[in-house]
mmCIF file of C-alpha atoms and ligand atoms in Angstrom:
data_model
loop_
_atom_site.group_PDB
_atom_site.id
_atom_site.type_symbol
_atom_site.label_atom_id
_atom_site.label_comp_id
_atom_site.label_asym_id
_atom_site.label_seq_id
_atom_site.Cartn_x
_atom_site.Cartn_y
_atom_site.Cartn_z
ATOM 1 C CA MET T 1 12.902 -69.636 -23.623
ATOM 2 C CA HIS T 2 13.580 -67.305 -21.163
ATOM 3 C CA GLY T 3 9.802 -66.825 -19.196
ATOM 4 C CA GLY T 4 7.041 -66.312 -19.759
ATOM 5 C CA ILE T 5 4.291 -63.198 -18.733
ATOM 6 C CA ALA T 6 0.710 -63.222 -19.276
ATOM 7 C CA LEU T 7 -2.399 -60.880 -19.204
ATOM 8 C CA ARG T 8 -5.604 -61.996 -17.575
ATOM 9 C CA HIS T 9 -8.562 -59.095 -18.617
ATOM 10 C CA GLY T 10 -11.863 -58.193 -16.816
ATOM 11 C CA LEU T 11 -12.251 -58.362 -12.942
ATOM 12 C CA ASN T 12 -13.931 -60.988 -12.221
ATOM 13 C CA ASP T 13 -12.693 -63.045 -9.034
ATOM 14 C CA HIS T 14 -10.037 -65.413 -10.251
ATOM 15 C CA VAL T 15 -8.015 -61.555 -11.480
ATOM 16 C CA LEU T 16 -9.198 -59.821 -7.872
ATOM 17 C CA GLN T 17 -7.267 -62.570 -6.470
ATOM 18 C CA PHE T 18 -4.292 -63.429 -8.473
ATOM 19 C CA GLY T 19 -3.928 -60.511 -10.367
ATOM 20 C CA HIS T 20 -4.284 -58.991 -14.308
ATOM 21 C CA ILE T 21 -0.474 -59.884 -14.448
ATOM 22 C CA GLY T 22 1.599 -63.130 -13.499
ATOM 23 C CA TYR T 23 4.935 -63.678 -14.668
ATOM 24 C CA GLY T 24 8.060 -66.232 -14.646
ATOM 25 C CA ILE T 25 12.042 -65.951 -15.905
ATOM 26 C CA ARG T 26 13.532 -68.953 -16.121
ATOM 27 C CA PRO T 27 16.481 -69.051 -13.425
ATOM 28 C CA SER T 28 19.102 -68.855 -15.149
ATOM 29 C CA SER T 29 17.695 -65.707 -17.481
ATOM 30 C CA ARG T 30 17.251 -63.504 -14.205
ATOM 31 C CA GLN T 31 19.011 -60.437 -13.024
ATOM 32 C CA ARG T 32 18.820 -58.660 -16.675
ATOM 33 C CA GLY T 33 15.868 -56.548 -17.002
ATOM 34 C CA LEU T 34 13.664 -59.366 -18.315
ATOM 35 C CA ALA T 35 11.082 -58.766 -16.129
ATOM 36 C CA THR T 36 11.032 -55.263 -15.684
ATOM 37 C CA GLY T 37 11.090 -54.779 -19.713
ATOM 38 C CA ALA T 38 8.125 -57.941 -20.564
ATOM 39 C CA LEU T 39 5.870 -55.394 -17.329
ATOM 40 C CA GLY T 40 6.794 -52.597 -19.608
ATOM 41 C CA ARG T 41 5.211 -54.832 -22.841
ATOM 42 C CA ILE T 42 2.710 -55.704 -21.713
ATOM 43 C CA LEU T 43 1.324 -52.645 -19.425
ATOM 44 C CA ASP T 44 1.299 -51.337 -23.439
ATOM 45 C CA GLU T 45 -1.076 -54.554 -24.626
ATOM 46 C CA ALA T 46 -3.517 -54.066 -21.828
ATOM 47 C CA ARG T 47 -3.487 -49.822 -22.222
ATOM 48 C CA ALA T 48 -4.689 -51.284 -26.089
ATOM 49 C CA LEU T 49 -7.220 -53.296 -24.888
ATOM 50 C CA GLY T 50 -8.026 -50.305 -22.731
ATOM 51 C CA LEU T 51 -7.841 -51.378 -18.885
ATOM 52 C CA ASP T 52 -6.684 -47.651 -16.706
ATOM 53 C CA ARG T 53 -4.997 -50.057 -13.759
ATOM 54 C CA VAL T 54 -3.967 -53.382 -13.639
ATOM 55 C CA LEU T 55 -3.345 -55.679 -9.881
ATOM 56 C CA ILE T 56 -0.040 -57.250 -8.998
ATOM 57 C CA VAL T 57 -0.152 -59.872 -6.185
ATOM 58 C CA CYS T 58 3.046 -61.540 -5.055
ATOM 59 C CA GLU T 59 4.073 -63.134 -2.413
ATOM 60 C CA LEU T 60 5.293 -60.925 1.344
ATOM 61 C CA ASN T 61 9.203 -61.530 0.489
ATOM 62 C CA ASN T 62 9.176 -61.301 -3.354
ATOM 63 C CA PHE T 63 11.557 -58.800 -3.470
ATOM 64 C CA ALA T 64 12.503 -59.153 -7.437
ATOM 65 C CA SER T 65 8.912 -58.792 -8.105
ATOM 66 C CA VAL T 66 8.185 -56.396 -5.616
ATOM 67 C CA ARG T 67 11.303 -54.148 -7.660
ATOM 68 C CA THR T 68 9.937 -54.831 -10.576
ATOM 69 C CA VAL T 69 6.399 -53.641 -10.005
ATOM 70 C CA GLU T 70 7.559 -50.581 -8.323
ATOM 71 C CA HIS T 71 9.973 -49.910 -11.496
ATOM 72 C CA HIS T 72 6.347 -49.875 -13.308
ATOM 73 C CA GLY T 73 5.020 -47.026 -10.781
ATOM 74 C CA GLY T 74 2.962 -50.087 -8.478
ATOM 75 C CA VAL T 75 1.746 -48.941 -5.331
ATOM 76 C CA LEU T 76 0.769 -51.139 -2.460
ATOM 77 C CA GLU T 77 -2.666 -51.654 -1.806
ATOM 78 C CA GLY T 78 -1.500 -53.665 1.558
ATOM 79 C CA VAL T 79 -1.049 -56.956 1.999
ATOM 80 C CA ARG T 80 -3.912 -59.973 2.216
ATOM 81 C CA ASP T 81 -3.583 -63.152 3.819
ATOM 82 C CA THR T 82 -4.152 -66.464 2.113
ATOM 83 C CA GLU T 83 -4.317 -69.735 1.659
ATOM 84 C CA HIS T 84 -0.267 -69.499 0.476
ATOM 85 C CA GLY T 85 0.573 -67.339 2.363
ATOM 86 C CA PRO T 86 0.208 -63.467 2.549
ATOM 87 C CA VAL T 87 0.338 -61.666 -0.395
ATOM 88 C CA ARG T 88 1.053 -58.316 -1.351
ATOM 89 C CA ARG T 89 -1.527 -56.447 -3.818
ATOM 90 C CA TYR T 90 -0.130 -53.561 -5.951
ATOM 91 C CA TRP T 91 -1.963 -51.718 -8.963
ATOM 92 C CA ILE T 92 -0.166 -49.904 -11.438
ATOM 93 C CA LYS T 93 -2.469 -47.002 -13.081
ATOM 94 C CA ILE T 94 -1.425 -47.034 -16.881
HETATM 95 C C1 COA L 101 9.986 -62.390 -10.118
HETATM 96 C C2 COA L 101 11.451 -62.348 -11.518
HETATM 97 C C3 COA L 101 10.471 -62.807 -12.803
HETATM 98 C C4 COA L 101 12.072 -61.044 -11.873
HETATM 99 O O1 COA L 101 12.633 -61.731 -12.485
HETATM 100 P P1 COA L 101 13.756 -60.702 -14.136
HETATM 101 O O2 COA L 101 14.137 -60.748 -15.293
HETATM 102 O O3 COA L 101 15.384 -61.414 -12.635
HETATM 103 O O4 COA L 101 13.779 -59.042 -12.921
HETATM 104 P P2 COA L 101 14.778 -58.140 -13.263
HETATM 105 O O5 COA L 101 16.468 -58.765 -13.887
HETATM 106 O O6 COA L 101 13.513 -56.905 -14.118
HETATM 107 O O7 COA L 101 15.213 -57.603 -12.060
HETATM 108 C C5 COA L 101 13.801 -56.835 -11.693
HETATM 109 C C6 COA L 101 14.517 -56.087 -10.236
HETATM 110 O O8 COA L 101 14.931 -57.106 -9.674
HETATM 111 C C7 COA L 101 15.555 -57.178 -8.577
HETATM 112 N N1 COA L 101 16.002 -58.602 -8.348
HETATM 113 C C8 COA L 101 16.035 -59.387 -9.407
HETATM 114 N N2 COA L 101 15.941 -60.723 -8.464
HETATM 115 C C9 COA L 101 17.305 -60.188 -7.258
HETATM 116 C C10 COA L 101 17.440 -61.163 -6.686
HETATM 117 N N3 COA L 101 17.182 -62.758 -6.108
HETATM 118 N N4 COA L 101 17.351 -60.488 -5.222
HETATM 119 C C11 COA L 101 16.969 -59.055 -4.797
HETATM 120 N N5 COA L 101 16.499 -58.782 -6.148
HETATM 121 C C12 COA L 101 16.837 -59.232 -7.484
HETATM 122 C C13 COA L 101 16.664 -56.626 -9.602
HETATM 123 O O9 COA L 101 17.668 -56.401 -8.858
HETATM 124 C C14 COA L 101 15.644 -55.423 -10.306
HETATM 125 O O10 COA L 101 15.421 -54.712 -8.755
HETATM 126 P P3 COA L 101 16.623 -53.039 -9.806
HETATM 127 O O11 COA L 101 16.214 -52.817 -11.064
HETATM 128 O O12 COA L 101 16.107 -52.151 -8.384
HETATM 129 O O13 COA L 101 18.081 -53.594 -9.396
HETATM 130 C C15 COA L 101 12.069 -63.764 -10.837
HETATM 131 O O14 COA L 101 12.887 -63.780 -9.858
HETATM 132 C C16 COA L 101 11.049 -64.709 -10.765
HETATM 133 O O15 COA L 101 10.408 -65.732 -12.185
HETATM 134 N N6 COA L 101 11.265 -65.593 -9.859
HETATM 135 C C17 COA L 101 10.251 -66.432 -9.886
HETATM 136 C C18 COA L 101 8.492 -66.558 -10.368
HETATM 137 C C19 COA L 101 7.852 -65.197 -9.450
HETATM 138 O O16 COA L 101 8.438 -64.949 -8.372
HETATM 139 N N7 COA L 101 7.185 -64.504 -10.117
HETATM 140 C C20 COA L 101 5.930 -64.091 -9.689
HETATM 141 C C21 COA L 101 4.820 -63.986 -9.467
HETATM 142 S S1 COA L 101 3.975 -62.237 -9.182
#
């Protein structure tokens, strides 16, 4: 198991706070393109479910996640302060 990715659908408060998609790759499997590939596949799932855009939220300085989101056309909505620190909010149009 190299990691995981989850799609939450709907546009409830939880999704609007944490985003539609969350992912993590285990440290020994990182920097091989797995997160970028997995995000592409789950965007296909989101499209099949009828979503036209998804929100992805990541920590301000999580550059690996930022690059992953940018590979799929993520557009920065802005940075928001949360109880866990500042986060970036990206929307990907699908
Ligand atoms: C974020 C995460 C999922 C990326 O996984 P990954 O499989 O290593 O990502 P990829 O191999 O697809 O790489 C994506 C981009 O990030 C870059 N990258 C990956 N790790 C990096 C690092 N440590 N430092 C700088 N850039 C990094 C890659 O070079 C690539 O960019 P590029 O194509 O422009 O070179 C992984 O680091 C992780 O699990 N982190 C902890 C959990 C987490 O932060 N999840 C995201 C929550 S929103």
